[in-house]
């Protein structure tokens, strides 16, 4: 299967199937044919297959799986349900990254301008957060004036001029995925590796990037809790990339602890700006540079030096232009929460670190995230970690701050952190590797 060889070009006579025969085929563990997949994905996107039938098929896929060929065809059918973008004329090699989502995962913010400062173009079409992991657009919307929605021509112009765009995905990009993802969300069918992999890859392939780096998170704060499951997802996505001729590399990275010290929209923007000024937490800097190196290799710029570029301030200059191009004021003060409460150690010992899921859930409860996609988020809400893992603490030493505009949410945040979320132990924590594995197709 090659990129751009979508079915829409030829517009063949479409075979028509019954949804029930496709559901029962997958229920009985048969491989679906390319024609069956094309038909059912397209017909659901057009409203010709009912949601309850697609939900039954999604459950059959969750239980019985799809092989690599079925998953690649499923991805192509979702791409073919909408438009594809082509930014091949912007004068720089195109490369993008996707993270499967983590707590404090603000890496896109320093990464996109850094990779642009090194000579590539980054067309990062992003989503909003749901649940305990934040969304990149929610973070950037904490910047006064910043606008997420751009037209295709605005994206093209910004890629040519600045080299980096982070904006909302367009409604016509893989619309079949939008409909199916909403259905999976309410039918317990999100956690299927072929469905997750095809959902993510259809959007990245439709966006027209020339190379893709995947940051597949592993641990309590991630979608995938174990290295095995994360490896399975990484392999499924790199295989789709290979089947579609898209050079794709996956890094499996630790998400047992939050990334950096800040979790929450405006707080994460502030921390990203520190990184762009050559400072910031060591784990955020290290992961930003590791992902940038992989992206630059895929973009055909292996000699670029992302660590030096970050330290030089050149990436910050691109950030300023990237934010201003979308109406934001990079110099404007970030919103500050009306209430800040400090959580302290309940005993003396060594602080082993904060659990990613507990901190992500606390930030979400404080108002940084949403439970339903129509909910608003608070720009200033979140958690700031004060103690470094490995620090000696006494009972009463401040460990973290809770930030919110709505103090009635504080008890829920405390509940999320109760138990073993903030470990104070007798022994220092084991050293943790940030990058756990690298997967490439083929
Ligand atoms: N993110 C996506 O875009 N799709 C999924 O299925 C899961 C996470």
Tab-separated table of C-alpha atoms and ligand atoms in Angstrom:
chain	number	residue	atom	x	y	z
A	1	UNK	CA	0.000	0.000	0.000
A	2	UNK	CA	1.532	3.357	-0.865
A	3	UNK	CA	0.698	6.829	0.356
A	4	UNK	CA	-1.597	8.823	-1.891
A	5	UNK	CA	-2.908	5.620	-3.493
A	6	UNK	CA	-6.263	6.099	-1.752
A	7	UNK	CA	-9.369	4.471	-3.157
A	8	UNK	CA	-10.962	7.903	-3.666
A	9	UNK	CA	-8.731	8.516	-6.746
A	10	UNK	CA	-10.206	5.696	-8.810
A	11	UNK	CA	-13.761	5.665	-7.373
A	12	UNK	CA	-14.499	1.975	-8.177
A	13	UNK	CA	-17.925	0.386	-8.128
A	14	UNK	CA	-18.381	-0.200	-4.389
A	15	UNK	CA	-19.340	-3.708	-3.352
A	16	UNK	CA	-22.104	-3.634	-0.790
A	17	UNK	CA	-22.183	-5.928	2.230
A	18	UNK	CA	-24.492	-6.458	5.109
A	19	UNK	CA	-23.160	-5.112	8.411
A	20	UNK	CA	-24.368	-8.288	10.157
A	21	UNK	CA	-22.267	-10.540	7.925
A	22	UNK	CA	-19.143	-8.487	8.725
A	23	UNK	CA	-19.887	-8.483	12.462
A	24	UNK	CA	-20.436	-12.243	12.501
A	25	UNK	CA	-17.297	-12.848	10.408
A	26	UNK	CA	-15.179	-11.051	13.010
A	27	UNK	CA	-17.142	-12.588	15.883
A	28	UNK	CA	-16.212	-16.004	14.408
A	29	UNK	CA	-12.541	-14.956	14.148
A	30	UNK	CA	-12.327	-14.600	10.354
A	31	UNK	CA	-10.046	-12.144	8.632
A	32	UNK	CA	-11.998	-9.266	7.071
A	33	UNK	CA	-11.355	-8.614	3.374
A	34	UNK	CA	-10.217	-5.244	2.128
A	35	UNK	CA	-13.621	-4.718	0.446
A	36	UNK	CA	-15.481	-5.547	3.656
A	37	UNK	CA	-13.333	-3.081	5.615
A	38	UNK	CA	-13.687	-0.317	3.019
A	39	UNK	CA	-17.407	-0.745	2.963
A	40	UNK	CA	-18.092	-0.898	6.688
A	41	UNK	CA	-15.786	1.997	7.648
A	42	UNK	CA	-17.107	4.207	4.847
A	43	UNK	CA	-20.748	3.277	5.414
A	44	UNK	CA	-20.495	4.005	9.158
A	45	UNK	CA	-18.889	7.398	8.443
A	46	UNK	CA	-21.751	8.175	6.037
A	47	UNK	CA	-24.351	7.133	8.628
A	48	UNK	CA	-25.419	4.065	6.602
A	49	UNK	CA	-24.247	1.564	9.223
A	50	UNK	CA	-25.895	2.091	12.600
A	51	UNK	CA	-23.829	2.942	15.669
A	52	UNK	CA	-25.001	-0.216	17.458
A	53	UNK	CA	-23.723	-2.346	14.573
A	54	UNK	CA	-20.361	-0.576	14.509
A	55	UNK	CA	-20.156	-0.933	18.308
A	56	UNK	CA	-20.721	-4.686	17.964
A	57	UNK	CA	-17.993	-4.868	15.321
A	58	UNK	CA	-15.600	-2.823	17.492
A	59	UNK	CA	-16.229	-5.248	20.377
A	60	UNK	CA	-15.602	-8.240	18.076
A	61	UNK	CA	-12.327	-6.604	16.981
A	62	UNK	CA	-11.373	-5.887	20.600
A	63	UNK	CA	-11.941	-9.537	21.492
A	64	UNK	CA	-10.602	-11.236	18.345
A	65	UNK	CA	-8.115	-8.713	16.951
A	66	UNK	CA	-7.130	-7.781	13.415
A	67	UNK	CA	-3.902	-8.826	11.718
A	68	UNK	CA	-1.398	-6.394	10.208
A	69	UNK	CA	-3.003	-6.409	6.740
A	70	UNK	CA	-6.510	-5.829	8.117
A	71	UNK	CA	-5.209	-3.027	10.349
A	72	UNK	CA	-3.419	-1.337	7.435
A	73	UNK	CA	-6.609	-1.534	5.314
A	74	UNK	CA	-8.730	-0.263	8.210
A	75	UNK	CA	-6.356	2.710	8.483
A	76	UNK	CA	-6.585	3.391	4.736
A	77	UNK	CA	-10.380	3.237	4.848
A	78	UNK	CA	-10.413	5.847	7.624
A	79	UNK	CA	-8.051	8.086	5.642
A	80	UNK	CA	-10.274	7.684	2.570
A	81	UNK	CA	-13.337	8.826	4.544
A	82	UNK	CA	-12.028	12.416	4.364
A	83	UNK	CA	-9.438	14.741	2.873
A	84	UNK	CA	-5.679	14.367	2.908
A	85	UNK	CA	-3.350	17.328	3.268
A	86	UNK	CA	-0.205	17.917	1.230
A	87	UNK	CA	2.372	20.384	2.512
A	88	UNK	CA	5.136	19.073	0.251
A	89	UNK	CA	5.653	22.604	-1.135
A	90	UNK	CA	6.742	24.350	2.101
A	91	UNK	CA	10.439	24.073	1.280
A	92	UNK	CA	11.513	21.994	4.308
A	93	UNK	CA	11.306	18.275	5.118
A	94	UNK	CA	8.112	17.481	7.039
A	95	UNK	CA	8.220	15.456	10.232
A	96	UNK	CA	5.832	15.053	13.157
A	97	UNK	CA	5.542	13.278	16.494
A	98	UNK	CA	2.612	11.801	18.366
A	99	UNK	CA	2.440	10.943	22.050
A	100	UNK	CA	-0.022	8.396	23.340
A	101	UNK	CA	-0.533	10.752	26.288
A	102	UNK	CA	0.920	11.153	29.726
A	103	UNK	CA	0.904	13.292	32.838
A	104	UNK	CA	2.891	16.527	32.519
A	105	UNK	CA	3.583	15.584	28.893
A	106	UNK	CA	4.210	19.056	27.520
A	107	UNK	CA	6.969	17.866	25.174
A	108	UNK	CA	5.274	19.069	21.961
A	109	UNK	CA	5.588	22.662	23.191
A	110	UNK	CA	9.395	22.840	23.210
A	111	UNK	CA	9.821	20.067	20.597
A	112	UNK	CA	7.956	21.591	17.626
A	113	UNK	CA	9.903	24.900	17.669
A	114	UNK	CA	13.167	23.052	18.382
A	115	UNK	CA	12.813	20.777	15.345
A	116	UNK	CA	11.818	23.790	13.225
A	117	UNK	CA	14.878	25.697	14.482
A	118	UNK	CA	16.982	22.748	13.235
A	119	UNK	CA	15.562	23.068	9.686
A	120	UNK	CA	12.513	20.760	9.448
A	121	UNK	CA	8.803	21.625	9.301
A	122	UNK	CA	6.435	20.251	11.962
A	123	UNK	CA	2.717	20.084	11.065
A	124	UNK	CA	1.355	19.068	14.467
A	125	UNK	CA	-2.426	18.670	14.254
A	126	UNK	CA	-3.516	17.960	17.827
A	127	UNK	CA	-6.480	17.183	19.998
A	128	UNK	CA	-7.832	18.184	23.366
A	129	UNK	CA	-7.430	16.249	26.586
A	130	UNK	CA	-9.940	13.818	28.016
A	131	UNK	CA	-9.507	12.261	31.454
A	132	UNK	CA	-6.269	12.521	33.415
A	133	UNK	CA	-3.922	13.291	30.480
A	134	UNK	CA	-3.900	16.854	29.214
A	135	UNK	CA	-4.346	17.976	25.618
A	136	UNK	CA	-1.780	20.087	23.793
A	137	UNK	CA	-4.418	22.556	22.558
A	138	UNK	CA	-5.729	23.066	26.103
A	139	UNK	CA	-2.200	23.917	27.230
A	140	UNK	CA	-1.565	26.430	24.441
A	141	UNK	CA	-4.977	28.046	24.988
A	142	UNK	CA	-3.659	29.194	28.388
A	143	UNK	CA	-1.643	31.771	26.389
A	144	UNK	CA	-3.713	34.952	26.005
A	145	UNK	CA	-5.007	35.370	22.428
A	146	UNK	CA	-3.718	32.020	21.065
A	147	UNK	CA	-6.010	30.460	18.451
A	148	UNK	CA	-6.184	26.687	17.817
A	149	UNK	CA	-8.221	26.660	14.584
A	150	UNK	CA	-6.374	27.431	11.368
A	151	UNK	CA	-7.335	27.000	7.727
A	152	UNK	CA	-5.230	24.695	5.558
A	153	UNK	CA	-3.743	27.748	3.838
A	154	UNK	CA	-2.813	29.313	7.196
A	155	UNK	CA	-1.105	26.060	8.212
A	156	UNK	CA	0.823	25.979	4.929
A	157	UNK	CA	1.923	29.613	5.230
A	158	UNK	CA	3.049	29.138	8.847
A	159	UNK	CA	4.978	25.955	7.981
A	160	UNK	CA	6.809	27.780	5.189
A	161	UNK	CA	7.478	30.895	7.274
A	162	UNK	CA	8.000	29.645	10.874
A	163	UNK	CA	8.473	25.889	10.367
A	164	UNK	CA	6.156	24.786	13.196
A	165	UNK	CA	2.384	24.720	13.615
A	166	UNK	CA	0.454	23.249	16.522
A	167	UNK	CA	-3.262	23.554	15.792
A	168	UNK	CA	-6.608	21.770	15.882
A	169	UNK	CA	-7.186	18.946	13.459
A	170	UNK	CA	-9.545	19.887	10.615
A	171	UNK	CA	-13.092	18.403	10.613
A	172	UNK	CA	-12.543	16.694	7.246
A	173	UNK	CA	-9.412	14.763	8.320
A	174	UNK	CA	-10.322	11.074	8.887
A	175	UNK	CA	-13.974	11.830	9.844
A	176	UNK	CA	-14.612	8.060	10.143
A	177	UNK	CA	-12.214	8.041	13.101
A	178	UNK	CA	-14.026	10.898	14.845
A	179	UNK	CA	-17.315	9.012	14.684
A	180	UNK	CA	-15.818	5.656	15.623
A	181	UNK	CA	-13.686	7.051	18.455
A	182	UNK	CA	-16.742	8.705	20.056
A	183	UNK	CA	-18.543	5.356	19.849
A	184	UNK	CA	-15.598	3.378	21.280
A	185	UNK	CA	-15.421	5.828	24.155
A	186	UNK	CA	-18.945	4.907	25.324
A	187	UNK	CA	-18.893	1.176	24.518
A	188	UNK	CA	-15.781	-0.046	26.342
A	189	UNK	CA	-13.893	-0.613	23.087
A	190	UNK	CA	-11.088	1.943	23.320
A	191	UNK	CA	-8.442	-0.547	24.510
A	192	UNK	CA	-8.005	-2.495	21.276
A	193	UNK	CA	-4.467	-2.285	19.867
A	194	UNK	CA	-5.512	-2.399	16.155
A	195	UNK	CA	-8.250	0.187	16.752
A	196	UNK	CA	-5.956	2.544	18.709
A	197	UNK	CA	-3.127	2.120	16.192
A	198	UNK	CA	-5.337	2.722	13.139
A	199	UNK	CA	-7.040	5.685	14.832
A	200	UNK	CA	-3.756	7.444	15.577
A	201	UNK	CA	-2.049	6.551	12.303
A	202	UNK	CA	-5.006	7.479	10.048
A	203	UNK	CA	-4.856	11.059	11.354
A	204	UNK	CA	-1.072	11.296	11.011
A	205	UNK	CA	-1.086	9.796	7.498
A	206	UNK	CA	-3.922	12.104	6.385
A	207	UNK	CA	-2.009	15.116	7.690
A	208	UNK	CA	0.701	14.451	5.094
A	209	UNK	CA	3.817	14.277	7.267
A	210	UNK	CA	6.967	12.824	5.689
A	211	UNK	CA	8.193	11.050	8.842
A	212	UNK	CA	6.706	10.244	12.224
A	213	UNK	CA	8.123	9.673	15.690
A	214	UNK	CA	5.802	8.034	18.209
A	215	UNK	CA	6.223	8.520	21.940
A	216	UNK	CA	4.477	5.487	23.394
A	217	UNK	CA	4.083	6.025	27.130
A	218	UNK	CA	4.373	3.147	29.592
A	219	UNK	CA	3.342	3.115	33.250
A	220	UNK	CA	0.651	4.128	35.718
A	221	UNK	CA	-0.057	7.486	34.053
A	222	UNK	CA	-0.242	6.022	30.526
A	223	UNK	CA	-2.863	4.263	28.464
A	224	UNK	CA	-0.551	1.234	28.315
A	225	UNK	CA	0.484	0.135	31.806
A	226	UNK	CA	3.081	-2.494	30.846
A	227	UNK	CA	6.074	-2.570	28.518
A	228	UNK	CA	4.573	-5.583	26.690
A	229	UNK	CA	1.305	-3.798	25.879
A	230	UNK	CA	3.123	-0.598	24.911
A	231	UNK	CA	5.466	-2.625	22.676
A	232	UNK	CA	2.466	-4.252	20.998
A	233	UNK	CA	0.969	-0.815	20.264
A	234	UNK	CA	4.322	0.559	19.056
A	235	UNK	CA	4.790	-2.416	16.705
A	236	UNK	CA	1.243	-2.090	15.344
A	237	UNK	CA	1.767	1.611	14.604
A	238	UNK	CA	5.220	1.258	13.037
A	239	UNK	CA	3.838	-1.594	10.872
A	240	UNK	CA	1.030	0.681	9.632
A	241	UNK	CA	3.632	3.361	8.896
A	242	UNK	CA	5.695	0.833	6.913
A	243	UNK	CA	2.630	-0.442	5.006
A	244	UNK	CA	1.843	3.145	3.969
A	245	UNK	CA	5.433	4.115	3.114
A	246	UNK	CA	5.746	6.496	6.087
A	247	UNK	CA	9.101	6.237	7.924
A	248	UNK	CA	8.032	5.737	11.545
A	249	UNK	CA	10.042	5.274	14.756
A	250	UNK	CA	8.537	4.569	18.172
A	251	UNK	CA	10.179	5.385	21.508
A	252	UNK	CA	8.729	3.632	24.540
A	253	UNK	CA	9.102	6.052	27.446
A	254	UNK	CA	8.462	5.940	31.170
A	255	UNK	CA	5.196	7.352	32.520
A	256	UNK	CA	5.273	5.999	36.057
A	257	UNK	CA	6.186	9.522	37.270
A	258	UNK	CA	4.929	12.837	35.859
A	259	UNK	CA	7.210	14.520	33.324
A	260	UNK	CA	8.825	17.594	34.821
A	261	UNK	CA	7.500	19.420	37.869
A	262	UNK	CA	4.327	20.972	36.455
A	263	UNK	CA	1.029	19.342	35.495
A	264	UNK	CA	-1.795	21.550	34.211
A	265	UNK	CA	-2.269	23.795	31.211
A	266	UNK	CA	-0.724	27.184	32.054
A	267	UNK	CA	1.778	25.625	34.480
A	268	UNK	CA	3.066	23.367	31.682
A	269	UNK	CA	3.402	26.293	29.276
A	270	UNK	CA	5.525	28.085	31.875
A	271	UNK	CA	7.765	25.037	32.306
A	272	UNK	CA	8.104	24.622	28.519
A	273	UNK	CA	9.245	28.227	28.200
A	274	UNK	CA	11.932	27.517	30.839
A	275	UNK	CA	13.115	24.597	28.670
A	276	UNK	CA	13.117	26.801	25.566
A	277	UNK	CA	15.310	29.272	27.468
A	278	UNK	CA	17.855	26.486	28.041
A	279	UNK	CA	16.711	25.582	31.600
A	280	UNK	CA	13.851	23.462	32.941
A	281	UNK	CA	13.686	19.968	34.448
A	282	UNK	CA	16.296	17.466	33.240
A	283	UNK	CA	13.736	14.791	32.200
A	284	UNK	CA	11.773	17.223	30.009
A	285	UNK	CA	14.981	18.434	28.360
A	286	UNK	CA	16.284	14.882	27.829
A	287	UNK	CA	13.059	13.606	26.273
A	288	UNK	CA	12.678	16.695	24.080
A	289	UNK	CA	16.211	16.208	22.738
A	290	UNK	CA	15.781	12.429	22.278
A	291	UNK	CA	12.568	12.875	20.278
A	292	UNK	CA	14.050	15.773	18.276
A	293	UNK	CA	17.077	13.627	17.317
A	294	UNK	CA	14.801	10.869	15.986
A	295	UNK	CA	12.645	13.383	14.099
A	296	UNK	CA	15.659	15.087	12.532
A	297	UNK	CA	17.085	11.711	11.455
A	298	UNK	CA	13.783	10.885	9.715
A	299	UNK	CA	13.747	14.357	8.138
A	300	UNK	CA	17.162	13.707	6.588
A	301	UNK	CA	18.905	16.188	8.927
A	302	UNK	CA	21.015	13.785	11.041
A	303	UNK	CA	23.799	16.334	11.608
A	304	UNK	CA	21.564	18.872	13.352
A	305	UNK	CA	22.372	19.305	17.061
A	306	UNK	CA	19.090	19.710	18.977
A	307	UNK	CA	20.765	19.927	22.412
A	308	UNK	CA	22.949	22.847	21.309
A	309	UNK	CA	20.054	24.487	19.455
A	310	UNK	CA	17.907	24.328	22.601
A	311	UNK	CA	20.677	25.741	24.776
A	312	UNK	CA	21.354	28.558	22.276
A	313	UNK	CA	17.860	30.081	22.550
A	314	UNK	CA	17.207	29.586	18.798
A	315	UNK	CA	14.211	27.348	19.555
A	316	UNK	CA	12.750	30.038	21.841
A	317	UNK	CA	12.830	32.508	18.944
A	318	UNK	CA	10.831	30.044	16.811
A	319	UNK	CA	8.392	29.551	19.748
A	320	UNK	CA	7.756	33.319	19.919
A	321	UNK	CA	7.008	33.443	16.197
A	322	UNK	CA	4.900	30.253	16.329
A	323	UNK	CA	2.728	31.634	19.158
A	324	UNK	CA	2.425	35.116	17.631
A	325	UNK	CA	1.464	33.662	14.215
A	326	UNK	CA	-1.620	32.149	15.892
A	327	UNK	CA	-2.628	35.372	17.671
A	328	UNK	CA	-0.953	34.573	21.001
A	329	UNK	CA	1.165	36.981	23.015
A	330	UNK	CA	4.301	35.056	24.064
A	331	UNK	CA	5.231	37.851	26.509
A	332	UNK	CA	1.845	37.967	28.280
A	333	UNK	CA	1.750	36.709	31.869
A	334	UNK	CA	0.215	33.245	32.202
A	335	UNK	CA	-2.959	32.866	34.279
A	336	UNK	CA	-2.474	32.325	38.002
A	337	UNK	CA	-4.844	30.184	40.098
A	338	UNK	CA	-6.965	31.947	42.737
A	339	UNK	CA	-6.247	29.223	45.331
A	340	UNK	CA	-2.982	27.393	46.015
A	341	UNK	CA	-2.720	24.767	48.729
A	342	UNK	CA	0.466	22.982	49.792
A	343	UNK	CA	0.657	19.237	50.509
A	344	UNK	CA	3.400	18.250	52.949
A	345	UNK	CA	5.219	15.012	53.835
A	346	UNK	CA	3.515	13.058	56.611
A	347	UNK	CA	6.803	11.512	57.824
A	348	UNK	CA	10.554	11.933	57.535
A	349	UNK	CA	12.578	9.948	54.997
A	350	UNK	CA	13.450	10.048	51.292
A	351	UNK	CA	10.883	11.303	48.774
A	352	UNK	CA	10.619	8.554	46.148
A	353	UNK	CA	8.513	10.598	43.740
A	354	UNK	CA	4.865	11.083	42.916
A	355	UNK	CA	2.753	8.523	41.085
A	356	UNK	CA	1.850	9.748	37.582
A	357	UNK	CA	-1.767	8.572	37.602
A	358	UNK	CA	-2.444	10.069	41.047
A	359	UNK	CA	-0.961	13.450	40.102
A	360	UNK	CA	-2.737	13.447	36.725
A	361	UNK	CA	-6.029	12.640	38.408
A	362	UNK	CA	-5.476	15.354	41.042
A	363	UNK	CA	-4.755	17.951	38.325
A	364	UNK	CA	-7.831	16.830	36.409
A	365	UNK	CA	-10.020	17.102	39.543
A	366	UNK	CA	-8.637	20.593	40.215
A	367	UNK	CA	-10.032	21.671	36.820
A	368	UNK	CA	-7.066	21.156	34.442
A	369	UNK	CA	-8.846	18.370	32.528
A	370	UNK	CA	-12.331	17.452	31.446
A	371	UNK	CA	-14.599	14.444	32.000
A	372	UNK	CA	-16.751	15.056	28.884
A	373	UNK	CA	-15.499	16.598	25.688
A	374	UNK	CA	-17.792	19.617	26.001
A	375	UNK	CA	-16.504	20.538	29.524
A	376	UNK	CA	-14.386	23.711	29.890
A	377	UNK	CA	-10.899	23.529	31.449
A	378	UNK	CA	-9.228	25.960	33.839
A	379	UNK	CA	-6.065	27.480	32.363
A	380	UNK	CA	-4.390	27.921	35.769
A	381	UNK	CA	-5.405	24.686	37.524
A	382	UNK	CA	-2.930	21.884	38.174
A	383	UNK	CA	-0.176	20.527	40.363
A	384	UNK	CA	3.354	21.823	40.908
A	385	UNK	CA	5.820	19.328	42.375
A	386	UNK	CA	8.177	20.919	44.885
A	387	UNK	CA	10.391	18.045	46.045
A	388	UNK	CA	12.782	16.179	43.738
A	389	UNK	CA	12.684	12.377	43.875
A	390	UNK	CA	15.568	11.310	46.109
A	391	UNK	CA	15.363	14.442	48.330
A	392	UNK	CA	15.577	14.007	52.118
A	393	UNK	CA	12.351	15.316	53.655
A	394	UNK	CA	10.983	15.768	57.184
A	395	UNK	CA	7.385	15.504	58.305
A	396	UNK	CA	5.908	18.862	57.208
A	397	UNK	CA	8.277	19.445	54.237
A	398	UNK	CA	6.243	20.791	51.255
A	399	UNK	CA	5.948	18.110	48.527
A	400	UNK	CA	3.593	19.740	46.053
A	401	UNK	CA	1.120	22.562	45.446
A	402	UNK	CA	-2.479	22.207	44.286
A	403	UNK	CA	-3.661	25.094	42.060
A	404	UNK	CA	-7.322	25.806	41.291
A	405	UNK	CA	-9.832	28.619	40.768
A	406	UNK	CA	-12.527	26.512	42.470
A	407	UNK	CA	-11.447	25.471	46.001
A	408	UNK	CA	-14.462	23.175	46.397
A	409	UNK	CA	-12.482	20.806	44.138
A	410	UNK	CA	-9.571	20.511	46.598
A	411	UNK	CA	-10.947	17.541	48.610
A	412	UNK	CA	-11.211	15.448	45.427
A	413	UNK	CA	-7.600	16.246	44.562
A	414	UNK	CA	-6.515	15.226	48.072
A	415	UNK	CA	-8.433	11.965	47.657
A	416	UNK	CA	-6.598	11.260	44.375
A	417	UNK	CA	-3.282	11.706	46.191
A	418	UNK	CA	-4.174	9.661	49.277
A	419	UNK	CA	-2.492	6.301	49.903
A	420	UNK	CA	0.767	5.596	48.088
A	421	UNK	CA	0.799	8.473	45.598
A	422	UNK	CA	3.510	10.449	47.420
A	423	UNK	CA	6.007	7.954	48.712
A	424	UNK	CA	8.353	8.843	51.560
A	425	UNK	CA	10.553	5.822	52.275
A	426	UNK	CA	13.682	4.867	54.159
A	427	UNK	CA	15.680	4.137	50.983
A	428	UNK	CA	16.389	6.302	47.931
A	429	UNK	CA	14.327	5.475	44.797
A	430	UNK	CA	15.830	3.285	42.070
A	431	UNK	CA	17.222	5.228	39.107
A	432	UNK	CA	14.701	5.312	36.277
A	433	UNK	CA	15.346	5.145	32.544
A	434	UNK	CA	13.301	7.610	30.560
A	435	UNK	CA	13.579	5.865	27.173
A	436	UNK	CA	12.813	2.172	27.700
A	437	UNK	CA	12.952	0.887	24.120
A	438	UNK	CA	13.022	2.003	20.472
A	439	UNK	CA	10.985	0.227	17.763
A	440	UNK	CA	11.266	0.585	14.026
A	441	UNK	CA	9.316	-1.415	11.449
A	442	UNK	CA	10.917	-4.100	9.344
B	1	LIG	N1	-5.865	8.377	20.669
B	1	LIG	C1	-6.446	8.305	19.447
B	1	LIG	O1	-6.323	9.202	18.640
B	1	LIG	N2	-7.165	7.196	19.161
B	1	LIG	C2	-7.323	6.168	20.011
B	1	LIG	O2	-7.963	5.207	19.673
B	1	LIG	C3	-6.717	6.269	21.282
B	1	LIG	C4	-5.988	7.382	21.584
